[in-house]
Tab-separated table of C-alpha atoms in Angstrom:
chain	number	residue	atom	x	y	z
A	1	UNK	CA	-14.222	-17.624	-26.650
A	2	UNK	CA	-12.425	-20.858	-27.431
A	3	UNK	CA	-8.816	-19.782	-27.141
A	4	UNK	CA	-9.043	-17.331	-24.238
A	5	UNK	CA	-10.673	-17.552	-20.804
A	6	UNK	CA	-10.718	-14.338	-18.817
A	7	UNK	CA	-10.865	-15.266	-15.149
A	8	UNK	CA	-11.747	-11.923	-13.564
A	9	UNK	CA	-13.707	-8.752	-14.164
A	10	UNK	CA	-10.723	-6.467	-14.707
A	11	UNK	CA	-12.117	-3.504	-12.825
A	12	UNK	CA	-8.886	-1.801	-11.839
A	13	UNK	CA	-9.571	1.332	-13.862
A	14	UNK	CA	-13.040	1.700	-12.448
A	15	UNK	CA	-11.607	1.338	-8.953
A	16	UNK	CA	-9.214	4.219	-9.577
A	17	UNK	CA	-12.095	6.576	-10.119
A	18	UNK	CA	-14.221	5.346	-7.231
A	19	UNK	CA	-11.473	4.370	-4.807
A	20	UNK	CA	-9.137	6.010	-2.362
A	21	UNK	CA	-11.317	6.205	0.765
A	22	UNK	CA	-8.344	5.050	2.859
A	23	UNK	CA	-10.376	2.929	5.277
A	24	UNK	CA	-8.756	-0.377	4.334
A	25	UNK	CA	-6.098	-2.076	6.402
A	26	UNK	CA	-2.505	-0.890	6.183
A	27	UNK	CA	-0.924	-3.860	4.474
A	28	UNK	CA	1.961	-4.222	6.908
A	29	UNK	CA	-0.493	-4.760	9.757
A	30	UNK	CA	-1.677	-8.074	8.377
A	31	UNK	CA	1.045	-10.654	8.673
A	32	UNK	CA	4.142	-9.667	6.877
A	33	UNK	CA	6.029	-6.892	8.649
A	34	UNK	CA	9.007	-7.488	6.416
A	35	UNK	CA	7.738	-7.737	2.867
A	36	UNK	CA	5.002	-5.920	1.057
A	37	UNK	CA	2.057	-7.405	-0.767
A	38	UNK	CA	-0.930	-5.177	-1.295
A	39	UNK	CA	-3.077	-7.087	-3.764
A	40	UNK	CA	-4.187	-9.511	-1.070
A	41	UNK	CA	-5.816	-6.812	1.037
A	42	UNK	CA	-9.559	-6.385	1.161
A	43	UNK	CA	-11.514	-3.353	0.041
A	44	UNK	CA	-13.335	-1.977	3.062
A	45	UNK	CA	-16.258	-0.748	0.985
A	46	UNK	CA	-16.799	-4.037	-0.804
A	47	UNK	CA	-16.445	-5.956	2.437
A	48	UNK	CA	-19.580	-4.310	3.796
B	1	UNK	CA	1.579	-3.622	-20.879
B	2	UNK	CA	1.237	-7.394	-20.866
B	3	UNK	CA	2.981	-9.913	-18.674
B	4	UNK	CA	2.973	-13.418	-20.072
B	5	UNK	CA	4.171	-16.539	-18.320
B	6	UNK	CA	3.672	-20.280	-18.291
B	7	UNK	CA	3.347	-22.140	-15.026
B	8	UNK	CA	1.974	-25.526	-13.999
B	9	UNK	CA	0.572	-26.087	-17.477
B	10	UNK	CA	-1.243	-22.755	-17.660
B	11	UNK	CA	-0.532	-20.072	-20.267
B	12	UNK	CA	-1.284	-16.806	-18.527
B	13	UNK	CA	-1.561	-13.296	-19.936
B	14	UNK	CA	-1.876	-10.492	-17.437
B	15	UNK	CA	-3.056	-7.175	-18.808
B	16	UNK	CA	-1.335	-4.997	-16.258
B	17	UNK	CA	-3.305	-1.774	-16.503
B	18	UNK	CA	-6.815	-3.247	-16.465
B	19	UNK	CA	-5.920	-6.060	-14.097
B	20	UNK	CA	-7.446	-8.618	-16.479
B	21	UNK	CA	-6.078	-12.145	-16.249
B	22	UNK	CA	-6.484	-14.325	-19.326
B	23	UNK	CA	-5.781	-18.043	-19.399
B	24	UNK	CA	-5.124	-18.950	-23.009
B	25	UNK	CA	-4.159	-21.809	-25.280
B	26	UNK	CA	-0.735	-22.068	-26.877
B	27	UNK	CA	-1.779	-20.320	-30.081
B	28	UNK	CA	-3.200	-17.290	-28.264
B	29	UNK	CA	-0.137	-17.192	-26.024
B	30	UNK	CA	2.284	-17.090	-28.948
B	31	UNK	CA	0.136	-14.717	-30.950
B	32	UNK	CA	-0.094	-12.231	-28.074
B	33	UNK	CA	3.694	-12.284	-27.812
B	34	UNK	CA	3.920	-11.093	-31.421
B	35	UNK	CA	1.428	-8.266	-31.187
B	36	UNK	CA	2.176	-4.604	-30.642
B	37	UNK	CA	-0.561	-2.029	-30.038
B	38	UNK	CA	-2.383	-0.374	-31.670
B	39	UNK	CA	-4.082	-3.469	-33.120
B	40	UNK	CA	-5.861	-3.466	-36.442
B	41	UNK	CA	-9.065	-5.420	-37.023
B	42	UNK	CA	-7.350	-8.272	-38.839
B	43	UNK	CA	-4.261	-10.302	-38.082
B	44	UNK	CA	-1.211	-8.924	-39.906
B	45	UNK	CA	-0.125	-11.272	-42.731
B	46	UNK	CA	3.426	-11.414	-41.476
B	47	UNK	CA	2.311	-12.746	-38.099
B	48	UNK	CA	-0.063	-15.260	-39.682
B	49	UNK	CA	2.789	-16.576	-41.832
B	50	UNK	CA	5.089	-16.888	-38.827
B	51	UNK	CA	2.516	-19.028	-37.023
B	52	UNK	CA	1.421	-21.071	-40.069
B	53	UNK	CA	3.918	-23.887	-39.660
B	54	UNK	CA	2.344	-24.785	-36.310
B	55	UNK	CA	-1.302	-23.666	-36.649
B	56	UNK	CA	-3.867	-23.480	-39.436
B	57	UNK	CA	-4.844	-20.115	-40.864
B	58	UNK	CA	-8.484	-20.247	-39.722
B	59	UNK	CA	-7.476	-20.883	-36.125
B	60	UNK	CA	-4.971	-18.056	-36.207
B	61	UNK	CA	-7.577	-15.639	-37.514
B	62	UNK	CA	-10.177	-16.837	-35.018
B	63	UNK	CA	-7.728	-16.398	-32.142
B	64	UNK	CA	-6.730	-12.978	-33.361
B	65	UNK	CA	-10.368	-11.896	-33.300
B	66	UNK	CA	-10.702	-13.042	-29.705
B	67	UNK	CA	-7.642	-11.053	-28.703
B	68	UNK	CA	-8.817	-8.083	-30.740
B	69	UNK	CA	-12.186	-8.143	-28.950
B	70	UNK	CA	-10.371	-7.998	-25.606
B	71	UNK	CA	-8.264	-5.145	-26.927
B	72	UNK	CA	-11.396	-3.216	-27.862
B	73	UNK	CA	-12.883	-3.900	-24.424
B	74	UNK	CA	-9.816	-2.469	-22.717
B	75	UNK	CA	-8.654	-5.828	-21.389
B	76	UNK	CA	-5.584	-6.283	-23.540
B	77	UNK	CA	-2.870	-3.684	-24.103
B	78	UNK	CA	-4.916	-1.299	-21.984
B	79	UNK	CA	-3.407	2.107	-21.483
B	80	UNK	CA	-1.555	3.153	-18.348
B	81	UNK	CA	-3.437	6.266	-17.279
B	82	UNK	CA	-2.889	6.062	-13.515
B	83	UNK	CA	-0.069	8.544	-13.272
B	84	UNK	CA	-2.534	11.410	-13.119
B	85	UNK	CA	-3.972	9.911	-9.947
B	86	UNK	CA	-0.503	9.408	-8.577
B	87	UNK	CA	0.320	13.063	-9.131
B	88	UNK	CA	-2.643	14.320	-7.148
B	89	UNK	CA	-2.223	11.980	-4.175
B	90	UNK	CA	-1.758	14.020	-1.047
B	91	UNK	CA	-0.740	13.164	2.489
B	92	UNK	CA	-3.129	10.849	4.320
B	93	UNK	CA	-4.336	10.953	7.888
B	94	UNK	CA	-2.351	8.659	10.201
B	95	UNK	CA	-4.621	5.684	10.801
B	96	UNK	CA	-2.346	2.786	11.702
B	97	UNK	CA	0.264	2.342	14.381
B	98	UNK	CA	2.818	-0.255	15.260
B	99	UNK	CA	3.283	0.086	19.013
B	100	UNK	CA	6.659	-1.162	20.202
B	101	UNK	CA	5.286	-2.248	23.495
B	102	UNK	CA	8.550	-3.910	24.504
B	103	UNK	CA	12.047	-3.264	23.270
B	104	UNK	CA	13.029	-6.475	24.918
B	105	UNK	CA	12.679	-10.105	24.001
B	106	UNK	CA	12.917	-13.504	25.628
B	107	UNK	CA	14.285	-15.067	22.454
B	108	UNK	CA	17.592	-14.426	20.740
B	109	UNK	CA	16.647	-15.176	17.150
B	110	UNK	CA	19.788	-15.082	15.103
B	111	UNK	CA	18.278	-13.204	12.175
B	112	UNK	CA	16.383	-10.591	14.211
B	113	UNK	CA	16.184	-7.305	12.307
B	114	UNK	CA	15.316	-5.649	15.626
B	115	UNK	CA	18.697	-6.415	17.200
B	116	UNK	CA	17.093	-9.086	19.454
B	117	UNK	CA	14.542	-6.546	20.579
B	118	UNK	CA	16.772	-3.584	21.376
B	119	UNK	CA	16.563	-1.850	17.995
B	120	UNK	CA	20.120	-0.571	18.301
B	121	UNK	CA	19.116	1.131	21.560
B	122	UNK	CA	18.598	-0.356	24.989
B	123	UNK	CA	16.087	-2.714	26.528
B	124	UNK	CA	12.971	-0.786	27.464
B	125	UNK	CA	9.257	-1.387	28.032
B	126	UNK	CA	6.562	1.055	26.962
B	127	UNK	CA	4.708	2.653	29.884
B	128	UNK	CA	0.939	2.981	29.883
B	129	UNK	CA	1.391	6.764	29.828
B	130	UNK	CA	3.275	6.531	26.547
B	131	UNK	CA	0.733	4.070	25.150
B	132	UNK	CA	-2.084	6.414	26.119
B	133	UNK	CA	-0.283	9.331	24.496
B	134	UNK	CA	0.118	7.216	21.353
B	135	UNK	CA	-3.617	6.496	21.242
B	136	UNK	CA	-4.327	10.215	21.734
B	137	UNK	CA	-1.876	10.966	18.939
B	138	UNK	CA	-3.670	8.522	16.654
B	139	UNK	CA	-7.059	9.985	17.524
B	140	UNK	CA	-5.690	13.434	16.676
B	141	UNK	CA	-3.944	12.638	13.396
B	142	UNK	CA	-6.497	10.150	12.056
B	143	UNK	CA	-8.836	13.046	11.321
B	144	UNK	CA	-11.832	11.654	9.380
B	145	UNK	CA	-10.671	8.037	9.202
B	146	UNK	CA	-12.971	5.718	11.087
B	147	UNK	CA	-11.053	2.445	11.131
B	148	UNK	CA	-7.872	2.698	13.184
B	149	UNK	CA	-5.299	-0.047	13.545
B	150	UNK	CA	-2.960	-0.667	16.421
B	151	UNK	CA	-0.463	-3.505	16.265
B	152	UNK	CA	1.276	-4.579	19.463
B	153	UNK	CA	4.785	-5.402	18.427
B	154	UNK	CA	8.207	-5.760	19.931
B	155	UNK	CA	10.555	-7.254	20.846
B	156	UNK	CA	8.056	-9.463	22.557
B	157	UNK	CA	4.808	-7.725	23.504
B	158	UNK	CA	3.752	-10.410	25.988
B	159	UNK	CA	6.635	-9.217	28.211
B	160	UNK	CA	4.568	-6.099	28.834
B	161	UNK	CA	1.083	-7.546	28.580
B	162	UNK	CA	-0.525	-5.582	31.423
B	163	UNK	CA	0.222	-2.393	29.497
B	164	UNK	CA	-1.256	-3.972	26.355
B	165	UNK	CA	-4.478	-4.567	28.274
B	166	UNK	CA	-4.487	-1.033	29.663
B	167	UNK	CA	-3.974	0.492	26.218
B	168	UNK	CA	-6.761	-1.621	24.724
B	169	UNK	CA	-9.136	-0.537	27.498
B	170	UNK	CA	-8.180	3.114	27.051
B	171	UNK	CA	-8.642	3.016	23.272
B	172	UNK	CA	-11.979	1.213	23.565
B	173	UNK	CA	-13.142	3.914	26.004
B	174	UNK	CA	-12.551	6.534	23.298
B	175	UNK	CA	-14.249	4.783	20.374
B	176	UNK	CA	-17.727	6.155	20.874
B	177	UNK	CA	-16.617	9.678	21.769
B	178	UNK	CA	-14.483	9.975	18.636
B	179	UNK	CA	-16.560	7.822	16.283
B	180	UNK	CA	-13.696	5.401	15.692
B	181	UNK	CA	-13.282	1.653	15.528
B	182	UNK	CA	-9.995	0.265	16.827
B	183	UNK	CA	-8.656	-2.928	15.331
B	184	UNK	CA	-5.944	-4.450	17.438
B	185	UNK	CA	-3.408	-7.005	16.317
B	186	UNK	CA	-0.481	-8.601	18.094
B	187	UNK	CA	2.683	-10.342	16.983
B	188	UNK	CA	4.159	-12.775	19.493
B	189	UNK	CA	6.810	-15.457	19.836
B	190	UNK	CA	4.416	-17.390	22.077
B	191	UNK	CA	6.725	-18.232	24.971
B	192	UNK	CA	4.639	-16.394	27.572
B	193	UNK	CA	1.219	-17.421	26.284
B	194	UNK	CA	-1.153	-18.808	28.879
B	195	UNK	CA	-4.921	-19.230	28.984
B	196	UNK	CA	-5.566	-15.746	30.349
B	197	UNK	CA	-3.499	-14.083	27.626
B	198	UNK	CA	-4.994	-16.340	24.964
B	199	UNK	CA	-8.511	-15.407	26.044
B	200	UNK	CA	-7.730	-11.687	26.025
B	201	UNK	CA	-6.052	-11.902	22.615
B	202	UNK	CA	-8.905	-13.886	21.141
B	203	UNK	CA	-11.447	-11.446	22.526
B	204	UNK	CA	-9.720	-8.212	21.508
B	205	UNK	CA	-7.264	-8.813	18.674
B	206	UNK	CA	-8.701	-8.952	15.180
B	207	UNK	CA	-5.554	-10.725	14.016
B	208	UNK	CA	-2.774	-12.504	15.836
B	209	UNK	CA	0.583	-13.353	14.315
B	210	UNK	CA	2.275	-16.362	15.896
B	211	UNK	CA	5.957	-16.684	15.121
B	212	UNK	CA	7.228	-20.179	14.304
B	213	UNK	CA	9.572	-21.125	11.493
B	214	UNK	CA	8.374	-24.639	10.741
B	215	UNK	CA	10.185	-27.898	11.392
B	216	UNK	CA	11.661	-28.243	14.880
B	217	UNK	CA	15.261	-28.406	13.694
B	218	UNK	CA	14.752	-25.369	11.437
B	219	UNK	CA	13.007	-23.316	14.092
B	220	UNK	CA	15.386	-24.233	16.879
B	221	UNK	CA	18.482	-23.489	14.870
B	222	UNK	CA	17.646	-19.771	14.787
B	223	UNK	CA	14.781	-19.098	17.204
B	224	UNK	CA	16.674	-19.793	20.414
B	225	UNK	CA	16.078	-18.821	24.004
B	226	UNK	CA	18.453	-16.713	26.047
B	227	UNK	CA	20.114	-19.932	27.304
B	228	UNK	CA	20.603	-21.152	23.746
B	229	UNK	CA	17.898	-23.822	23.791
B	230	UNK	CA	15.251	-24.020	21.095
B	231	UNK	CA	11.720	-22.687	21.435
B	232	UNK	CA	9.668	-25.147	19.344
B	233	UNK	CA	8.584	-27.553	22.075
B	234	UNK	CA	7.340	-24.773	24.315
B	235	UNK	CA	5.390	-22.749	21.802
B	236	UNK	CA	3.709	-25.280	19.503
B	237	UNK	CA	1.225	-26.532	22.144
B	238	UNK	CA	0.429	-22.928	23.082
B	239	UNK	CA	-0.274	-21.945	19.491
B	240	UNK	CA	-2.499	-24.978	19.059
B	241	UNK	CA	-4.395	-23.976	22.173
B	242	UNK	CA	-4.824	-20.384	20.970
B	243	UNK	CA	-6.100	-21.417	17.561
B	244	UNK	CA	-8.397	-24.050	19.051
B	245	UNK	CA	-9.925	-21.384	21.317
B	246	UNK	CA	-10.161	-18.756	18.565
B	247	UNK	CA	-13.835	-19.275	17.898
B	248	UNK	CA	-15.011	-15.649	17.946
B	249	UNK	CA	-15.463	-12.730	17.709
B	250	UNK	CA	-12.355	-12.856	15.505
B	251	UNK	CA	-10.992	-15.810	13.566
B	252	UNK	CA	-8.018	-14.361	11.715
B	253	UNK	CA	-4.566	-15.567	12.693
B	254	UNK	CA	-1.309	-16.458	11.005
B	255	UNK	CA	1.382	-18.819	12.045
B	256	UNK	CA	4.262	-16.887	10.609
B	257	UNK	CA	7.752	-18.094	9.924
B	258	UNK	CA	10.881	-16.790	8.311
B	259	UNK	CA	12.967	-18.741	5.854
B	260	UNK	CA	16.673	-18.209	5.346
B	261	UNK	CA	19.507	-19.695	3.348
B	262	UNK	CA	19.460	-22.509	5.937
B	263	UNK	CA	16.081	-23.773	4.709
B	264	UNK	CA	15.706	-23.061	1.034
B	265	UNK	CA	13.369	-26.064	1.066
B	266	UNK	CA	10.947	-23.889	3.045
B	267	UNK	CA	7.887	-25.498	1.462
B	268	UNK	CA	8.619	-28.356	3.860
B	269	UNK	CA	8.230	-25.904	6.732
B	270	UNK	CA	4.938	-24.584	5.396
B	271	UNK	CA	3.683	-28.159	5.062
B	272	UNK	CA	4.944	-29.016	8.530
B	273	UNK	CA	2.953	-26.118	9.977
B	274	UNK	CA	-0.062	-27.324	8.031
B	275	UNK	CA	0.484	-30.868	9.300
B	276	UNK	CA	0.509	-29.501	12.856
B	277	UNK	CA	-3.071	-28.423	12.201
B	278	UNK	CA	-2.610	-24.779	11.255
B	279	UNK	CA	-4.363	-23.564	8.127
B	280	UNK	CA	-3.376	-19.871	8.047
B	281	UNK	CA	0.304	-19.775	7.277
B	282	UNK	CA	2.856	-17.188	6.297
B	283	UNK	CA	6.509	-18.050	5.768
B	284	UNK	CA	8.546	-15.160	4.497
B	285	UNK	CA	12.067	-14.467	3.275
B	286	UNK	CA	14.519	-13.203	5.862
B	287	UNK	CA	15.481	-9.532	5.782
B	288	UNK	CA	19.197	-9.517	6.427
B	289	UNK	CA	22.537	-7.973	5.656
B	290	UNK	CA	23.907	-9.912	2.658
B	291	UNK	CA	27.076	-10.555	4.629
B	292	UNK	CA	25.261	-12.789	7.111
B	293	UNK	CA	25.586	-16.539	6.575
B	294	UNK	CA	21.813	-16.999	6.664
B	295	UNK	CA	21.047	-14.141	4.232
B	296	UNK	CA	19.349	-14.920	0.948
B	297	UNK	CA	21.299	-13.958	-2.134
B	298	UNK	CA	20.695	-13.684	-5.857
B	299	UNK	CA	22.304	-17.118	-6.304
B	300	UNK	CA	19.500	-18.629	-4.232
B	301	UNK	CA	16.759	-17.321	-6.503
B	302	UNK	CA	16.396	-20.346	-8.830
B	303	UNK	CA	15.967	-22.674	-5.862
B	304	UNK	CA	13.534	-20.327	-4.114
B	305	UNK	CA	11.503	-19.916	-7.310
B	306	UNK	CA	11.271	-23.683	-7.699
B	307	UNK	CA	10.215	-23.996	-4.082
B	308	UNK	CA	7.453	-21.400	-4.444
B	309	UNK	CA	6.189	-23.236	-7.529
B	310	UNK	CA	6.274	-26.575	-5.704
B	311	UNK	CA	4.391	-25.065	-2.790
B	312	UNK	CA	1.759	-23.559	-5.080
B	313	UNK	CA	1.105	-26.948	-6.665
B	314	UNK	CA	0.790	-28.639	-3.274
B	315	UNK	CA	-1.560	-25.892	-2.082
B	316	UNK	CA	-3.811	-26.615	-5.063
B	317	UNK	CA	-3.686	-30.353	-4.312
B	318	UNK	CA	-4.725	-29.790	-0.697
B	319	UNK	CA	-7.638	-27.500	-1.535
B	320	UNK	CA	-10.939	-29.037	-0.528
B	321	UNK	CA	-9.226	-31.653	1.629
B	322	UNK	CA	-8.914	-31.629	5.439
B	323	UNK	CA	-5.453	-30.113	4.899
B	324	UNK	CA	-6.671	-27.144	2.901
B	325	UNK	CA	-4.510	-24.178	3.886
B	326	UNK	CA	-3.978	-20.546	3.122
B	327	UNK	CA	-0.499	-19.212	2.376
B	328	UNK	CA	-0.329	-15.458	3.010
B	329	UNK	CA	1.880	-14.618	0.058
B	330	UNK	CA	-0.268	-16.585	-2.372
B	331	UNK	CA	-3.403	-14.729	-1.361
B	332	UNK	CA	-4.625	-12.475	-4.111
B	333	UNK	CA	-7.991	-10.969	-4.784
B	334	UNK	CA	-8.543	-10.454	-8.494
B	335	UNK	CA	-12.109	-9.188	-8.059
B	336	UNK	CA	-12.657	-7.500	-4.703
B	337	UNK	CA	-9.144	-6.436	-3.882
B	338	UNK	CA	-7.827	-2.996	-3.100
B	339	UNK	CA	-8.631	-0.102	-5.408
B	340	UNK	CA	-6.030	1.250	-7.809
B	341	UNK	CA	-5.465	4.270	-5.578
B	342	UNK	CA	-4.434	2.014	-2.711
B	343	UNK	CA	-2.151	0.137	-5.068
B	344	UNK	CA	-0.251	3.240	-6.064
B	345	UNK	CA	1.670	3.572	-2.812
B	346	UNK	CA	1.358	0.338	-0.979
B	347	UNK	CA	2.114	-0.110	2.675
B	348	UNK	CA	1.573	3.516	3.645
B	349	UNK	CA	4.551	3.661	5.965
B	350	UNK	CA	5.565	7.134	7.097
B	351	UNK	CA	2.295	8.474	5.776
B	352	UNK	CA	-0.732	6.637	7.124
B	353	UNK	CA	1.218	4.082	9.146
B	354	UNK	CA	3.871	4.830	11.777
B	355	UNK	CA	5.766	3.004	14.496
B	356	UNK	CA	6.031	4.228	18.094
B	357	UNK	CA	8.991	3.343	20.334
B	358	UNK	CA	8.701	2.729	24.097
B	359	UNK	CA	9.760	6.331	24.698
B	360	UNK	CA	7.135	7.691	22.309
B	361	UNK	CA	9.371	8.475	19.355
B	362	UNK	CA	7.811	8.122	15.943
B	363	UNK	CA	9.375	6.375	12.966
B	364	UNK	CA	7.969	5.641	9.489
B	365	UNK	CA	7.626	1.936	10.360
B	366	UNK	CA	9.004	-0.696	12.702
B	367	UNK	CA	11.937	-1.404	10.409
B	368	UNK	CA	13.102	2.202	10.534
B	369	UNK	CA	13.179	2.253	14.338
B	370	UNK	CA	16.689	2.818	15.626
B	371	UNK	CA	17.781	4.723	12.535
B	372	UNK	CA	17.856	8.133	14.216
B	373	UNK	CA	17.801	10.151	11.022
B	374	UNK	CA	14.352	8.715	10.264
B	375	UNK	CA	12.772	9.860	13.505
B	376	UNK	CA	9.583	11.739	12.636
B	377	UNK	CA	8.406	13.133	15.964
B	378	UNK	CA	7.133	12.160	19.403
B	379	UNK	CA	3.678	11.345	20.700
B	380	UNK	CA	4.009	13.555	23.791
B	381	UNK	CA	4.306	16.847	21.937
B	382	UNK	CA	2.182	15.775	18.935
B	383	UNK	CA	5.132	16.496	16.641
B	384	UNK	CA	5.244	15.020	13.155
B	385	UNK	CA	7.821	15.836	10.519
B	386	UNK	CA	5.537	16.845	7.676
B	387	UNK	CA	8.402	17.102	5.208
B	388	UNK	CA	9.366	13.485	5.840
B	389	UNK	CA	5.693	12.448	5.746
B	390	UNK	CA	5.351	14.076	2.351
B	391	UNK	CA	8.431	12.193	1.177
B	392	UNK	CA	6.656	8.910	1.935
B	393	UNK	CA	3.293	10.128	0.639
B	394	UNK	CA	4.842	10.849	-2.741
B	395	UNK	CA	6.721	7.535	-2.950
B	396	UNK	CA	4.237	5.986	-5.372
B	397	UNK	CA	4.963	3.387	-8.022
B	398	UNK	CA	5.281	6.283	-10.457
B	399	UNK	CA	7.820	7.983	-8.220
B	400	UNK	CA	10.084	4.925	-8.124
B	401	UNK	CA	12.292	4.504	-11.122
B	402	UNK	CA	12.229	0.694	-11.249
B	403	UNK	CA	8.511	0.355	-10.533
B	404	UNK	CA	6.993	2.576	-13.164
B	405	UNK	CA	7.455	0.057	-15.959
B	406	UNK	CA	7.238	-3.121	-13.889
B	407	UNK	CA	4.345	-5.491	-14.554
B	408	UNK	CA	3.936	-6.251	-10.839
B	409	UNK	CA	3.555	-2.664	-9.669
B	410	UNK	CA	-0.152	-2.950	-8.869
B	411	UNK	CA	0.400	-6.100	-6.808
B	412	UNK	CA	3.293	-5.093	-4.572
B	413	UNK	CA	2.665	-1.351	-4.902
B	414	UNK	CA	6.314	-0.435	-4.851
B	415	UNK	CA	7.483	-2.926	-2.285
B	416	UNK	CA	8.798	-2.386	1.188
B	417	UNK	CA	10.200	1.120	1.685
B	418	UNK	CA	12.332	-0.100	4.576
B	419	UNK	CA	13.956	-2.792	2.437
B	420	UNK	CA	14.603	-0.129	-0.193
B	421	UNK	CA	16.181	2.173	2.367
B	422	UNK	CA	18.257	-0.524	4.069
B	423	UNK	CA	19.474	-2.413	1.014
B	424	UNK	CA	19.189	-0.006	-1.911
B	425	UNK	CA	19.976	3.131	0.056
B	426	UNK	CA	16.877	5.075	-0.992
B	427	UNK	CA	13.142	4.567	-0.467
B	428	UNK	CA	12.643	5.403	-4.139
B	429	UNK	CA	14.912	2.631	-5.315
B	430	UNK	CA	14.021	-1.017	-5.377
B	431	UNK	CA	15.642	-3.955	-3.655
B	432	UNK	CA	16.160	-6.330	-6.552
B	433	UNK	CA	16.098	-9.560	-4.555
B	434	UNK	CA	12.807	-8.608	-2.867
B	435	UNK	CA	11.309	-7.671	-6.223
B	436	UNK	CA	12.241	-10.978	-7.813
B	437	UNK	CA	10.707	-12.919	-4.945
B	438	UNK	CA	7.551	-10.834	-5.021
B	439	UNK	CA	7.110	-11.299	-8.758
B	440	UNK	CA	7.407	-15.054	-8.447
B	441	UNK	CA	4.863	-15.111	-5.614
B	442	UNK	CA	2.397	-13.042	-7.641
B	443	UNK	CA	2.841	-15.385	-10.607
B	444	UNK	CA	2.123	-18.365	-8.366
B	445	UNK	CA	-0.874	-16.639	-6.762
B	446	UNK	CA	-2.445	-15.868	-10.135
B	447	UNK	CA	-1.755	-19.401	-11.348
B	448	UNK	CA	-3.602	-20.757	-8.297
B	449	UNK	CA	-6.566	-18.589	-9.298
B	450	UNK	CA	-6.358	-19.994	-12.826
B	451	UNK	CA	-6.418	-23.507	-11.401
B	452	UNK	CA	-9.493	-22.692	-9.326
B	453	UNK	CA	-11.373	-21.153	-12.250
């Protein structure tokens, strides 16, 4: 494509079907404790 | 749903429901703004005519076909079909705990949400017996979850460090028997750090959060000792020592600061921390009653937005140099990040994550501690208010009126329930100021990814 560059694989829908194991880190345990960001957490399955 | 924005010279289109991020030229950007699904296989004449003064017809048609191809692939105007997952989400096992190891502190930070450590109660240290009961409680309620998280929090946890060590030893002794892996973290103000504590933390804590607000004058204005003196000079060398010695088995740490109305130029504080030699940095907006002089307000938003943008550009400039650094709120994983299920209800407080007070009382999270009506149970009698737990379990982005149609819902996952409770009066409502800040941070984070691509 010349007008559009897609910079990721856009797999959110696929992850809904395969996800939900619950083994990943609770987001508030990382650094924030006062504000919530979830999209920066790692998937425990993919991390293996 | 699309979210389009322009930042640092990039035209960005986020397809919210697929998670696709497209970096486009000006023609594609304007064309996408004019489109409404469902799309047909050729560009509507009316739209072509509207763009003709600025672009030639062939380019418009070519661009339309690129956008149409993405549409057909489910990467543009993709459908929101997550609500069905949201509706079937049930309660989760409890797998993460914030242990309030000390309701006491050796600092008197002026913005402390924890009432300088007392949490609207009295000064109290957690006993080992209570810590042990908390670990037993976690082993019981974590059911099939393997990875368990325990954060040592306060007040100041180093004021009760022997109990921290005892709890770690007790939990480790149970790992094999129960088939669990404990991940410990600690949040400290650093005053009591010494080599022995540093070595224990570096050996046992998978993450350590080191509180420091940035420039000396900024830090010492609010992070003061009991006698009113600043804390910067004492803690900076200790943090440097800890990070220098953090060579394994864990490497994760954050130097974490808070910014307030007093330092709306907080990028300077992030850069100061970086210049001190730290490369894992988090500086976050203060959580405060709007009546306080240091509280952030809606009027501050334009300046804060500009500061986040400035910081994002500097972060890009420093990438690949000796001063490369990571800013917690600009971290985003567009490929390997959390699954959509995780993104539906965010932090997990009150459901899979709870806070334990020194006396063993259970609250949905550390920010709820002290608000008696949110007490959920006690570790000694294994009590847990299942009705309240269900209330948190069902607080998904589809259960929150302002989140359902927000483009950022899969990035913040509904935001901080405690902020919603404290400042909007209901965990299902949103705290507008927090939302605006989060959206700007996500925009910056995605732009950084675009710059790296």
